Amino acid sequence: MKLGFLTACLPKQSLENLVVWAKNIGFEMLEVACWPVKNTRDYSSTTLDVANLTKDKAERIKKLFEDNNMQISSLAYYDNNLHPDLVIRKSYHDHLKKVIDAAHLLGVKYVGTFVGRNYNKTIKENFDEFEIVFKEILEYAKSKNVSIIIENCPMPGWNPNGGWMGTISYSPELWEEMFSRLPYDNFGLNLDPSHLYWLGIDPVSVIKEFKDKIFHVHAKDTQILKDKLNKYSIFGSQIQRKNEWDMGYWVYRMPGRGEIDWKAFLKELKQNGYSFVVSIEHEDPEYEGTEEKVKEGLKLGFEYLKDIINKI
């Protein structure tokens, strides 16, 4: 397994600078953020402007990675592909296709996104829409030799009904439905154990069942604040939220600073045939605020995970 990170945490850095810095730390891959240049979503950035990517630019980027013995693990664009506003939804789909086009030009196999949710409809109605929407997306990706990977974050901040989930792809039950409705071979998971943990799901337990659908792996840790959980319940704070994402009883941490058993998780992945990237998604609030702190957090995560990977 090779270590990488999602570049969204360093939005002001150029791709060239990120490649050189990552290589010097010891990373071997980058998960490149590809949100639109004009974008207000948190934890997003435009490391690669796919709307203006040409064949010549793509060749230069490929050479940049080759010269530094690095690889792009995936292109990342995570938005709500089932957004209830059809105009907004179409804009997301149009940009996602540009990301797929960019992956094709760069020879990158994976494009990461969310399924999302229309929170005005039932789960069944959402899956009916999903089947139509993602059939088109998957067919388009297949024509470009690209696979779509779904990150399993519940995105509760997208749902105005506080505490309910903003995607329909956050649990093994929903993954079963998702893959049974669209059994495409270019459709899989970007498995992130951090979300499973605060949802009460053992991240290790899902690996064997979904081993054939785990195409990419995120590395982010979670700390449960037990006193807050006792106050707010698993649905999170309903009155005292600092923002729409603040459920109050858990905090994301760098790998090794939370409660996930990374040795067991990575060992299970390895035993079930996974040998691709473990990509750090940096959302630890104690290592945010400046580029120096973000990089310090990434180094911490790298060193912790590298030590485990070397031993399993």
PDB file of C-alpha atoms in Angstrom:
ATOM      1  CA  MET A   1       0.000   0.000   0.000  1.00  0.00           C
ATOM      2  CA  LYS A   2       1.168   3.508  -0.841  1.00  0.00           C
ATOM      3  CA  LEU A   3       0.504   6.659   1.160  1.00  0.00           C
ATOM      4  CA  GLY A   4      -1.005   9.801  -0.296  1.00  0.00           C
ATOM      5  CA  PHE A   5      -3.223  12.705   0.713  1.00  0.00           C
ATOM      6  CA  LEU A   6      -6.131  14.720  -0.623  1.00  0.00           C
ATOM      7  CA  THR A   7      -4.750  18.092  -1.766  1.00  0.00           C
ATOM      8  CA  ALA A   8      -7.849  20.096  -0.706  1.00  0.00           C
ATOM      9  CA  CYS A   9      -6.229  20.823   2.669  1.00  0.00           C
ATOM     10  CA  LEU A  10      -3.587  23.032   0.990  1.00  0.00           C
ATOM     11  CA  PRO A  11      -5.710  25.154  -1.368  1.00  0.00           C
ATOM     12  CA  LYS A  12      -3.116  27.868  -2.009  1.00  0.00           C
ATOM     13  CA  GLN A  13      -0.371  25.514  -3.113  1.00  0.00           C
ATOM     14  CA  SER A  14       0.238  24.776  -6.791  1.00  0.00           C
ATOM     15  CA  LEU A  15       0.239  21.199  -8.012  1.00  0.00           C
ATOM     16  CA  GLU A  16       3.978  21.505  -8.733  1.00  0.00           C
ATOM     17  CA  ASN A  17       4.743  22.592  -5.163  1.00  0.00           C
ATOM     18  CA  LEU A  18       2.542  19.868  -3.713  1.00  0.00           C
ATOM     19  CA  VAL A  19       4.245  17.143  -5.740  1.00  0.00           C
ATOM     20  CA  VAL A  20       7.725  18.248  -4.651  1.00  0.00           C
ATOM     21  CA  TRP A  21       6.755  18.670  -0.979  1.00  0.00           C
ATOM     22  CA  ALA A  22       4.897  15.341  -0.877  1.00  0.00           C
ATOM     23  CA  LYS A  23       7.811  13.504  -2.445  1.00  0.00           C
ATOM     24  CA  ASN A  24      10.233  14.988   0.095  1.00  0.00           C
ATOM     25  CA  ILE A  25       8.064  13.750   2.965  1.00  0.00           C
ATOM     26  CA  GLY A  26       7.829  10.260   1.456  1.00  0.00           C
ATOM     27  CA  PHE A  27       4.336  10.240  -0.018  1.00  0.00           C
ATOM     28  CA  GLU A  28       3.995   8.313  -3.277  1.00  0.00           C
ATOM     29  CA  MET A  29       0.550   9.467  -4.417  1.00  0.00           C
ATOM     30  CA  LEU A  30      -1.724  12.502  -4.472  1.00  0.00           C
ATOM     31  CA  GLU A  31      -5.504  12.594  -4.546  1.00  0.00           C
ATOM     32  CA  VAL A  32      -5.956  15.775  -6.556  1.00  0.00           C
ATOM     33  CA  ALA A  33      -8.771  18.199  -5.678  1.00  0.00           C
ATOM     34  CA  CYS A  34     -10.764  19.285  -8.744  1.00  0.00           C
ATOM     35  CA  TRP A  35     -13.595  21.501  -7.553  1.00  0.00           C
ATOM     36  CA  PRO A  36     -14.563  24.432  -9.806  1.00  0.00           C
ATOM     37  CA  VAL A  37     -12.472  27.590  -9.473  1.00  0.00           C
ATOM     38  CA  LYS A  38     -15.584  29.447  -8.297  1.00  0.00           C
ATOM     39  CA  ASN A  39     -16.687  27.304  -5.383  1.00  0.00           C
ATOM     40  CA  THR A  40     -17.692  27.962  -1.768  1.00  0.00           C
ATOM     41  CA  ARG A  41     -17.768  24.416  -0.377  1.00  0.00           C
ATOM     42  CA  ASP A  42     -15.684  23.798   2.743  1.00  0.00           C
ATOM     43  CA  TYR A  43     -12.755  21.380   2.546  1.00  0.00           C
ATOM     44  CA  SER A  44     -12.451  21.862  -1.192  1.00  0.00           C
ATOM     45  CA  SER A  45      -9.974  23.450  -3.572  1.00  0.00           C
ATOM     46  CA  THR A  46      -8.920  23.671  -7.209  1.00  0.00           C
ATOM     47  CA  THR A  47      -5.514  22.047  -7.302  1.00  0.00           C
ATOM     48  CA  LEU A  48      -6.324  21.131 -10.894  1.00  0.00           C
ATOM     49  CA  ASP A  49      -8.589  23.336 -13.031  1.00  0.00           C
ATOM     50  CA  VAL A  50     -10.226  20.639 -15.133  1.00  0.00           C
ATOM     51  CA  ALA A  51     -12.347  23.132 -17.069  1.00  0.00           C
ATOM     52  CA  ASN A  52      -9.216  24.483 -18.733  1.00  0.00           C
ATOM     53  CA  LEU A  53      -7.158  21.320 -19.003  1.00  0.00           C
ATOM     54  CA  THR A  54      -5.748  20.708 -22.471  1.00  0.00           C
ATOM     55  CA  LYS A  55      -3.899  17.712 -23.838  1.00  0.00           C
ATOM     56  CA  ASP A  56      -0.612  19.645 -23.682  1.00  0.00           C
ATOM     57  CA  LYS A  57      -1.194  20.628 -20.055  1.00  0.00           C
ATOM     58  CA  ALA A  58      -2.087  17.046 -19.218  1.00  0.00           C
ATOM     59  CA  GLU A  59       1.169  15.806 -20.744  1.00  0.00           C
ATOM     60  CA  ARG A  60       3.135  18.304 -18.642  1.00  0.00           C
ATOM     61  CA  ILE A  61       1.338  17.153 -15.499  1.00  0.00           C
ATOM     62  CA  LYS A  62       2.058  13.514 -16.306  1.00  0.00           C
ATOM     63  CA  LYS A  63       5.737  14.372 -16.762  1.00  0.00           C
ATOM     64  CA  LEU A  64       5.757  16.279 -13.454  1.00  0.00           C
ATOM     65  CA  PHE A  65       4.571  13.166 -11.621  1.00  0.00           C
ATOM     66  CA  GLU A  66       6.837  10.815 -13.549  1.00  0.00           C
ATOM     67  CA  ASP A  67       9.912  12.971 -12.925  1.00  0.00           C
ATOM     68  CA  ASN A  68       9.189  12.881  -9.187  1.00  0.00           C
ATOM     69  CA  ASN A  69       8.296   9.170  -9.088  1.00  0.00           C
ATOM     70  CA  MET A  70       4.783  10.081  -7.918  1.00  0.00           C
ATOM     71  CA  GLN A  71       1.290   9.074  -9.060  1.00  0.00           C
ATOM     72  CA  ILE A  72      -2.214  10.545  -9.026  1.00  0.00           C
ATOM     73  CA  SER A  73      -4.389   8.094  -7.101  1.00  0.00           C
ATOM     74  CA  SER A  74      -7.649   9.781  -8.095  1.00  0.00           C
ATOM     75  CA  LEU A  75      -9.267  13.076  -9.033  1.00  0.00           C
ATOM     76  CA  ALA A  76     -11.591  14.373  -6.322  1.00  0.00           C
ATOM     77  CA  TYR A  77     -14.853  16.243  -6.794  1.00  0.00           C
ATOM     78  CA  TYR A  78     -17.392  15.630  -4.049  1.00  0.00           C
ATOM     79  CA  ASP A  79     -20.780  17.315  -4.417  1.00  0.00           C
ATOM     80  CA  ASN A  80     -24.460  16.356  -4.161  1.00  0.00           C
ATOM     81  CA  ASN A  81     -25.304  14.551  -7.387  1.00  0.00           C
ATOM     82  CA  LEU A  82     -28.944  14.179  -6.283  1.00  0.00           C
ATOM     83  CA  HIS A  83     -29.387  17.819  -5.288  1.00  0.00           C
ATOM     84  CA  PRO A  84     -33.094  18.760  -5.122  1.00  0.00           C
ATOM     85  CA  ASP A  85     -32.532  21.889  -7.237  1.00  0.00           C
ATOM     86  CA  LEU A  86     -32.247  20.497 -10.750  1.00  0.00           C
ATOM     87  CA  VAL A  87     -30.313  23.517 -12.047  1.00  0.00           C
ATOM     88  CA  ILE A  88     -27.688  23.102  -9.324  1.00  0.00           C
ATOM     89  CA  ARG A  89     -27.693  19.348  -9.866  1.00  0.00           C
ATOM     90  CA  LYS A  90     -26.987  19.785 -13.571  1.00  0.00           C
ATOM     91  CA  SER A  91     -24.075  22.111 -12.816  1.00  0.00           C
ATOM     92  CA  TYR A  92     -22.583  19.414 -10.568  1.00  0.00           C
ATOM     93  CA  HIS A  93     -23.036  16.760 -13.243  1.00  0.00           C
ATOM     94  CA  ASP A  94     -21.515  18.979 -15.926  1.00  0.00           C
ATOM     95  CA  HIS A  95     -18.436  19.583 -13.786  1.00  0.00           C
ATOM     96  CA  LEU A  96     -18.161  15.921 -12.820  1.00  0.00           C
ATOM     97  CA  LYS A  97     -17.988  15.027 -16.515  1.00  0.00           C
ATOM     98  CA  LYS A  98     -15.153  17.531 -16.912  1.00  0.00           C
ATOM     99  CA  VAL A  99     -13.315  15.780 -14.076  1.00  0.00           C
ATOM    100  CA  ILE A 100     -13.860  12.452 -15.848  1.00  0.00           C
ATOM    101  CA  ASP A 101     -12.519  13.982 -19.059  1.00  0.00           C
ATOM    102  CA  ALA A 102      -9.458  15.204 -17.156  1.00  0.00           C
ATOM    103  CA  ALA A 103      -8.867  11.750 -15.676  1.00  0.00           C
ATOM    104  CA  HIS A 104      -8.983  10.318 -19.198  1.00  0.00           C
ATOM    105  CA  LEU A 105      -6.413  12.849 -20.442  1.00  0.00           C
ATOM    106  CA  LEU A 106      -4.139  12.169 -17.478  1.00  0.00           C
ATOM    107  CA  GLY A 107      -4.486   8.383 -17.552  1.00  0.00           C
ATOM    108  CA  VAL A 108      -5.985   8.404 -14.049  1.00  0.00           C
ATOM    109  CA  LYS A 109      -8.278   5.469 -13.324  1.00  0.00           C
ATOM    110  CA  TYR A 110     -10.434   6.873 -10.527  1.00  0.00           C
ATOM    111  CA  VAL A 111     -12.728   9.873 -10.020  1.00  0.00           C
ATOM    112  CA  GLY A 112     -14.187  10.322  -6.551  1.00  0.00           C
ATOM    113  CA  THR A 113     -17.583  11.835  -5.781  1.00  0.00           C
ATOM    114  CA  PHE A 114     -20.664  11.542  -3.530  1.00  0.00           C
ATOM    115  CA  VAL A 115     -24.016  10.064  -4.443  1.00  0.00           C
ATOM    116  CA  GLY A 116     -25.783  12.743  -2.418  1.00  0.00           C
ATOM    117  CA  ARG A 117     -29.468  12.935  -1.574  1.00  0.00           C
ATOM    118  CA  ASN A 118     -32.656  14.782  -2.427  1.00  0.00           C
ATOM    119  CA  TYR A 119     -33.784  15.453   1.151  1.00  0.00           C
ATOM    120  CA  ASN A 120     -37.330  16.197  -0.030  1.00  0.00           C
ATOM    121  CA  LYS A 121     -37.807  12.557  -1.047  1.00  0.00           C
ATOM    122  CA  THR A 122     -37.774   9.150   0.618  1.00  0.00           C
ATOM    123  CA  ILE A 123     -34.811   6.794   0.519  1.00  0.00           C
ATOM    124  CA  LYS A 124     -36.593   4.604  -2.051  1.00  0.00           C
ATOM    125  CA  GLU A 125     -37.366   7.622  -4.233  1.00  0.00           C
ATOM    126  CA  ASN A 126     -33.734   8.691  -3.933  1.00  0.00           C
ATOM    127  CA  PHE A 127     -32.509   5.289  -5.063  1.00  0.00           C
ATOM    128  CA  ASP A 128     -34.866   5.422  -8.023  1.00  0.00           C
ATOM    129  CA  GLU A 129     -33.303   8.783  -8.984  1.00  0.00           C
ATOM    130  CA  PHE A 130     -29.824   7.470  -8.243  1.00  0.00           C
ATOM    131  CA  GLU A 131     -30.347   4.619 -10.697  1.00  0.00           C
ATOM    132  CA  ILE A 132     -31.148   7.045 -13.522  1.00  0.00           C
ATOM    133  CA  VAL A 133     -28.516   9.662 -12.638  1.00  0.00           C
ATOM    134  CA  PHE A 134     -25.603   7.334 -11.999  1.00  0.00           C
ATOM    135  CA  LYS A 135     -26.304   5.028 -14.913  1.00  0.00           C
ATOM    136  CA  GLU A 136     -25.553   7.975 -17.183  1.00  0.00           C
ATOM    137  CA  ILE A 137     -22.490   9.004 -15.135  1.00  0.00           C
ATOM    138  CA  LEU A 138     -21.091   5.461 -15.076  1.00  0.00           C
ATOM    139  CA  GLU A 139     -21.671   4.943 -18.787  1.00  0.00           C
ATOM    140  CA  TYR A 140     -19.909   8.221 -19.512  1.00  0.00           C
ATOM    141  CA  ALA A 141     -17.000   7.283 -17.237  1.00  0.00           C
ATOM    142  CA  LYS A 142     -16.761   3.838 -18.834  1.00  0.00           C
ATOM    143  CA  SER A 143     -16.446   5.410 -22.273  1.00  0.00           C
ATOM    144  CA  LYS A 144     -13.393   7.275 -20.923  1.00  0.00           C
ATOM    145  CA  ASN A 145     -11.845   4.224 -19.174  1.00  0.00           C
ATOM    146  CA  VAL A 146     -12.559   5.790 -15.781  1.00  0.00           C
ATOM    147  CA  SER A 147     -14.054   4.270 -12.622  1.00  0.00           C
ATOM    148  CA  ILE A 148     -16.273   6.196 -10.201  1.00  0.00           C
ATOM    149  CA  ILE A 149     -15.532   5.856  -6.485  1.00  0.00           C
ATOM    150  CA  ILE A 150     -18.045   6.864  -3.825  1.00  0.00           C
ATOM    151  CA  GLU A 151     -16.816   8.237  -0.500  1.00  0.00           C
ATOM    152  CA  ASN A 152     -19.086   7.101   2.341  1.00  0.00           C
ATOM    153  CA  CYS A 153     -19.412  10.368   4.285  1.00  0.00           C
ATOM    154  CA  PRO A 154     -23.039  10.891   5.452  1.00  0.00           C
ATOM    155  CA  MET A 155     -22.792  14.679   4.894  1.00  0.00           C
ATOM    156  CA  PRO A 156     -25.348  15.623   7.588  1.00  0.00           C
ATOM    157  CA  GLY A 157     -24.687  19.317   6.931  1.00  0.00           C
ATOM    158  CA  TRP A 158     -26.460  18.989   3.589  1.00  0.00           C
ATOM    159  CA  ASN A 159     -29.708  17.978   5.223  1.00  0.00           C
ATOM    160  CA  PRO A 160     -31.763  20.854   6.711  1.00  0.00           C
ATOM    161  CA  ASN A 161     -33.492  18.399   9.069  1.00  0.00           C
ATOM    162  CA  GLY A 162     -30.662  18.493  11.652  1.00  0.00           C
ATOM    163  CA  GLY A 163     -28.905  15.208  12.296  1.00  0.00           C
ATOM    164  CA  TRP A 164     -30.268  13.286   9.318  1.00  0.00           C
ATOM    165  CA  MET A 165     -27.963  12.144   6.590  1.00  0.00           C
ATOM    166  CA  GLY A 166     -27.284  14.125   3.418  1.00  0.00           C
ATOM    167  CA  THR A 167     -26.270  11.122   1.283  1.00  0.00           C
ATOM    168  CA  ILE A 168     -27.705   7.670   0.585  1.00  0.00           C
ATOM    169  CA  SER A 169     -24.353   5.883   0.569  1.00  0.00           C
ATOM    170  CA  TYR A 170     -23.050   5.929   4.146  1.00  0.00           C
ATOM    171  CA  SER A 171     -23.639   2.348   5.373  1.00  0.00           C
ATOM    172  CA  PRO A 172     -23.139  -1.255   4.204  1.00  0.00           C
ATOM    173  CA  GLU A 173     -26.918  -1.655   3.833  1.00  0.00           C
ATOM    174  CA  LEU A 174     -26.973   1.266   1.399  1.00  0.00           C
ATOM    175  CA  TRP A 175     -23.853   0.075  -0.434  1.00  0.00           C
ATOM    176  CA  GLU A 176     -25.620  -3.241  -1.085  1.00  0.00           C
ATOM    177  CA  GLU A 177     -28.559  -1.394  -2.605  1.00  0.00           C
ATOM    178  CA  MET A 178     -26.292   0.919  -4.580  1.00  0.00           C
ATOM    179  CA  PHE A 179     -24.223  -1.851  -6.179  1.00  0.00           C
ATOM    180  CA  SER A 180     -27.184  -4.181  -6.742  1.00  0.00           C
ATOM    181  CA  ARG A 181     -29.043  -1.490  -8.665  1.00  0.00           C
ATOM    182  CA  LEU A 182     -26.016  -0.565 -10.768  1.00  0.00           C
ATOM    183  CA  PRO A 183     -23.650  -3.568 -10.924  1.00  0.00           C
ATOM    184  CA  TYR A 184     -21.035  -1.824 -13.035  1.00  0.00           C
ATOM    185  CA  ASP A 185     -17.420  -2.961 -12.836  1.00  0.00           C
ATOM    186  CA  ASN A 186     -16.249   0.683 -12.890  1.00  0.00           C
ATOM    187  CA  PHE A 187     -18.217   1.534  -9.745  1.00  0.00           C
ATOM    188  CA  GLY A 188     -16.733   1.208  -6.260  1.00  0.00           C
ATOM    189  CA  LEU A 189     -15.934   2.780  -2.909  1.00  0.00           C
ATOM    190  CA  ASN A 190     -13.440   5.287  -1.619  1.00  0.00           C
ATOM    191  CA  LEU A 191     -13.659   3.721   1.831  1.00  0.00           C
ATOM    192  CA  ASP A 192     -13.294   6.159   4.737  1.00  0.00           C
ATOM    193  CA  PRO A 193     -13.311   4.499   8.185  1.00  0.00           C
ATOM    194  CA  SER A 194     -13.708   7.789  10.085  1.00  0.00           C
ATOM    195  CA  HIS A 195     -17.397   8.143   9.176  1.00  0.00           C
ATOM    196  CA  LEU A 196     -18.187   4.512   9.888  1.00  0.00           C
ATOM    197  CA  TYR A 197     -16.709   4.889  13.359  1.00  0.00           C
ATOM    198  CA  TRP A 198     -18.939   7.720  14.582  1.00  0.00           C
ATOM    199  CA  LEU A 199     -21.918   5.955  12.997  1.00  0.00           C
ATOM    200  CA  GLY A 200     -21.208   2.987  15.279  1.00  0.00           C
ATOM    201  CA  ILE A 201     -19.938   0.679  12.514  1.00  0.00           C
ATOM    202  CA  ASP A 202     -16.710  -1.272  12.977  1.00  0.00           C
ATOM    203  CA  PRO A 203     -14.600  -0.256   9.938  1.00  0.00           C
ATOM    204  CA  VAL A 204     -12.761  -3.579   9.936  1.00  0.00           C
ATOM    205  CA  SER A 205     -16.016  -5.540   9.699  1.00  0.00           C
ATOM    206  CA  VAL A 206     -16.998  -4.164   6.267  1.00  0.00           C
ATOM    207  CA  ILE A 207     -13.796  -5.001   4.410  1.00  0.00           C
ATOM    208  CA  LYS A 208     -14.253  -8.700   3.652  1.00  0.00           C
ATOM    209  CA  GLU A 209     -17.810  -8.294   2.320  1.00  0.00           C
ATOM    210  CA  PHE A 210     -16.952  -5.331   0.082  1.00  0.00           C
ATOM    211  CA  LYS A 211     -13.363  -6.218  -0.811  1.00  0.00           C
ATOM    212  CA  ASP A 212     -14.166  -6.303  -4.531  1.00  0.00           C
ATOM    213  CA  LYS A 213     -15.640  -2.795  -4.358  1.00  0.00           C
ATOM    214  CA  ILE A 214     -12.930  -1.083  -2.289  1.00  0.00           C
ATOM    215  CA  PHE A 215     -11.032   0.739  -5.041  1.00  0.00           C
ATOM    216  CA  HIS A 216      -9.483   3.556  -2.945  1.00  0.00           C
ATOM    217  CA  VAL A 217      -9.093   4.200   0.802  1.00  0.00           C
ATOM    218  CA  HIS A 218      -9.178   7.382   2.874  1.00  0.00           C
ATOM    219  CA  ALA A 219      -7.261   7.758   6.109  1.00  0.00           C
ATOM    220  CA  LYS A 220      -8.931   9.970   8.685  1.00  0.00           C
ATOM    221  CA  ASP A 221      -9.382   9.231  12.388  1.00  0.00           C
ATOM    222  CA  THR A 222     -12.269   9.979  14.739  1.00  0.00           C
ATOM    223  CA  GLN A 223     -12.508  10.825  18.417  1.00  0.00           C
ATOM    224  CA  ILE A 224     -15.828  10.269  20.197  1.00  0.00           C
ATOM    225  CA  LEU A 225     -16.602  12.805  22.934  1.00  0.00           C
ATOM    226  CA  LYS A 226     -18.457  10.492  25.329  1.00  0.00           C
ATOM    227  CA  ASP A 227     -19.883  13.233  27.561  1.00  0.00           C
ATOM    228  CA  LYS A 228     -21.294  15.033  24.509  1.00  0.00           C
ATOM    229  CA  LEU A 229     -22.724  11.804  23.083  1.00  0.00           C
ATOM    230  CA  ASN A 230     -24.548  11.260  26.374  1.00  0.00           C
ATOM    231  CA  LYS A 231     -26.003  14.760  26.055  1.00  0.00           C
ATOM    232  CA  TYR A 232     -26.885  14.944  22.348  1.00  0.00           C
ATOM    233  CA  SER A 233     -27.521  11.295  21.312  1.00  0.00           C
ATOM    234  CA  ILE A 234     -26.319   9.726  18.072  1.00  0.00           C
ATOM    235  CA  PHE A 235     -28.344  12.286  16.100  1.00  0.00           C
ATOM    236  CA  GLY A 236     -26.137  15.073  17.423  1.00  0.00           C
ATOM    237  CA  SER A 237     -26.819  18.491  18.905  1.00  0.00           C
ATOM    238  CA  GLN A 238     -30.064  20.037  17.713  1.00  0.00           C
ATOM    239  CA  ILE A 239     -29.859  23.422  19.465  1.00  0.00           C
ATOM    240  CA  GLN A 240     -26.234  24.208  20.291  1.00  0.00           C
ATOM    241  CA  ARG A 241     -24.589  23.572  16.919  1.00  0.00           C
ATOM    242  CA  LYS A 242     -21.817  25.979  15.952  1.00  0.00           C
ATOM    243  CA  ASN A 243     -22.587  25.330  12.276  1.00  0.00           C
ATOM    244  CA  GLU A 244     -24.554  22.905  10.137  1.00  0.00           C
ATOM    245  CA  TRP A 245     -21.770  20.300  10.321  1.00  0.00           C
ATOM    246  CA  ASP A 246     -21.296  20.380  14.095  1.00  0.00           C
ATOM    247  CA  MET A 247     -23.030  17.314  15.524  1.00  0.00           C
ATOM    248  CA  GLY A 248     -21.178  17.924  18.762  1.00  0.00           C
ATOM    249  CA  TYR A 249     -20.102  14.457  19.874  1.00  0.00           C
ATOM    250  CA  TRP A 250     -17.240  13.553  17.562  1.00  0.00           C
ATOM    251  CA  VAL A 251     -14.147  15.210  16.092  1.00  0.00           C
ATOM    252  CA  TYR A 252     -12.042  14.158  13.113  1.00  0.00           C
ATOM    253  CA  ARG A 253      -8.368  13.581  13.898  1.00  0.00           C
ATOM    254  CA  MET A 254      -5.194  12.733  12.045  1.00  0.00           C
ATOM    255  CA  PRO A 255      -4.581   8.978  11.864  1.00  0.00           C
ATOM    256  CA  GLY A 256      -3.288   7.807  15.228  1.00  0.00           C
ATOM    257  CA  ARG A 257      -4.856  10.658  17.189  1.00  0.00           C
ATOM    258  CA  GLY A 258      -8.335   9.166  17.370  1.00  0.00           C
ATOM    259  CA  GLU A 259      -9.809   5.802  18.282  1.00  0.00           C
ATOM    260  CA  ILE A 260      -9.692   3.738  15.071  1.00  0.00           C
ATOM    261  CA  ASP A 261      -7.564   0.586  15.226  1.00  0.00           C
ATOM    262  CA  TRP A 262      -5.426   1.329  12.173  1.00  0.00           C
ATOM    263  CA  LYS A 263      -3.284  -1.759  12.537  1.00  0.00           C
ATOM    264  CA  ALA A 264      -6.363  -4.000  12.390  1.00  0.00           C
ATOM    265  CA  PHE A 265      -7.932  -1.956   9.587  1.00  0.00           C
ATOM    266  CA  LEU A 266      -4.858  -1.928   7.340  1.00  0.00           C
ATOM    267  CA  LYS A 267      -4.039  -5.558   8.084  1.00  0.00           C
ATOM    268  CA  GLU A 268      -7.576  -6.591   7.093  1.00  0.00           C
ATOM    269  CA  LEU A 269      -7.304  -4.583   3.876  1.00  0.00           C
ATOM    270  CA  LYS A 270      -4.020  -6.280   3.034  1.00  0.00           C
ATOM    271  CA  GLN A 271      -5.341  -9.758   3.827  1.00  0.00           C
ATOM    272  CA  ASN A 272      -8.290  -9.120   1.509  1.00  0.00           C
ATOM    273  CA  GLY A 273      -6.090  -8.148  -1.425  1.00  0.00           C
ATOM    274  CA  TYR A 274      -6.045  -4.356  -1.202  1.00  0.00           C
ATOM    275  CA  SER A 275      -2.705  -2.924  -2.329  1.00  0.00           C
ATOM    276  CA  PHE A 276      -3.462   0.580  -3.607  1.00  0.00           C
ATOM    277  CA  VAL A 277      -3.446   3.975  -1.892  1.00  0.00           C
ATOM    278  CA  VAL A 278      -4.153   4.987   1.701  1.00  0.00           C
ATOM    279  CA  SER A 279      -4.930   8.668   1.221  1.00  0.00           C
ATOM    280  CA  ILE A 280      -4.959  11.027   4.202  1.00  0.00           C
ATOM    281  CA  GLU A 281      -7.970  13.332   4.235  1.00  0.00           C
ATOM    282  CA  HIS A 282      -6.929  16.104   6.606  1.00  0.00           C
ATOM    283  CA  GLU A 283      -9.782  17.515   8.707  1.00  0.00           C
ATOM    284  CA  ASP A 284      -8.201  17.619  12.166  1.00  0.00           C
ATOM    285  CA  PRO A 285      -9.057  21.054  13.650  1.00  0.00           C
ATOM    286  CA  GLU A 286      -5.921  21.046  15.787  1.00  0.00           C
ATOM    287  CA  TYR A 287      -3.759  21.049  12.660  1.00  0.00           C
ATOM    288  CA  GLU A 288      -5.576  23.722  10.674  1.00  0.00           C
ATOM    289  CA  GLY A 289      -5.322  27.493  10.357  1.00  0.00           C
ATOM    290  CA  THR A 290      -1.923  27.812   8.668  1.00  0.00           C
ATOM    291  CA  GLU A 291      -0.105  25.866   5.971  1.00  0.00           C
ATOM    292  CA  GLU A 292       2.603  25.037   8.494  1.00  0.00           C
ATOM    293  CA  LYS A 293       0.087  23.400  10.846  1.00  0.00           C
ATOM    294  CA  VAL A 294      -1.592  21.520   7.999  1.00  0.00           C
ATOM    295  CA  LYS A 295       1.761  20.172   6.837  1.00  0.00           C
ATOM    296  CA  GLU A 296       2.680  19.238  10.397  1.00  0.00           C
ATOM    297  CA  GLY A 297      -0.531  17.225  10.607  1.00  0.00           C
ATOM    298  CA  LEU A 298       0.134  15.501   7.289  1.00  0.00           C
ATOM    299  CA  LYS A 299       3.653  14.567   8.426  1.00  0.00           C
ATOM    300  CA  LEU A 300       2.237  13.124  11.657  1.00  0.00           C
ATOM    301  CA  GLY A 301      -0.296  11.059   9.761  1.00  0.00           C
ATOM    302  CA  PHE A 302       2.307   9.885   7.258  1.00  0.00           C
ATOM    303  CA  GLU A 303       4.771   8.752   9.917  1.00  0.00           C
ATOM    304  CA  TYR A 304       2.102   6.947  11.924  1.00  0.00           C
ATOM    305  CA  LEU A 305       0.625   5.080   8.951  1.00  0.00           C
ATOM    306  CA  LYS A 306       3.988   4.325   7.348  1.00  0.00           C
ATOM    307  CA  ASP A 307       5.168   2.621  10.519  1.00  0.00           C
ATOM    308  CA  ILE A 308       2.090   0.383  10.560  1.00  0.00           C
ATOM    309  CA  ILE A 309       2.259  -0.447   6.842  1.00  0.00           C
ATOM    310  CA  ASN A 310       5.918  -1.422   7.211  1.00  0.00           C
ATOM    311  CA  LYS A 311       5.031  -3.862   9.999  1.00  0.00           C
ATOM    312  CA  ILE A 312       1.884  -5.597   8.766  1.00  0.00           C
TER     313      ILE A 312
END
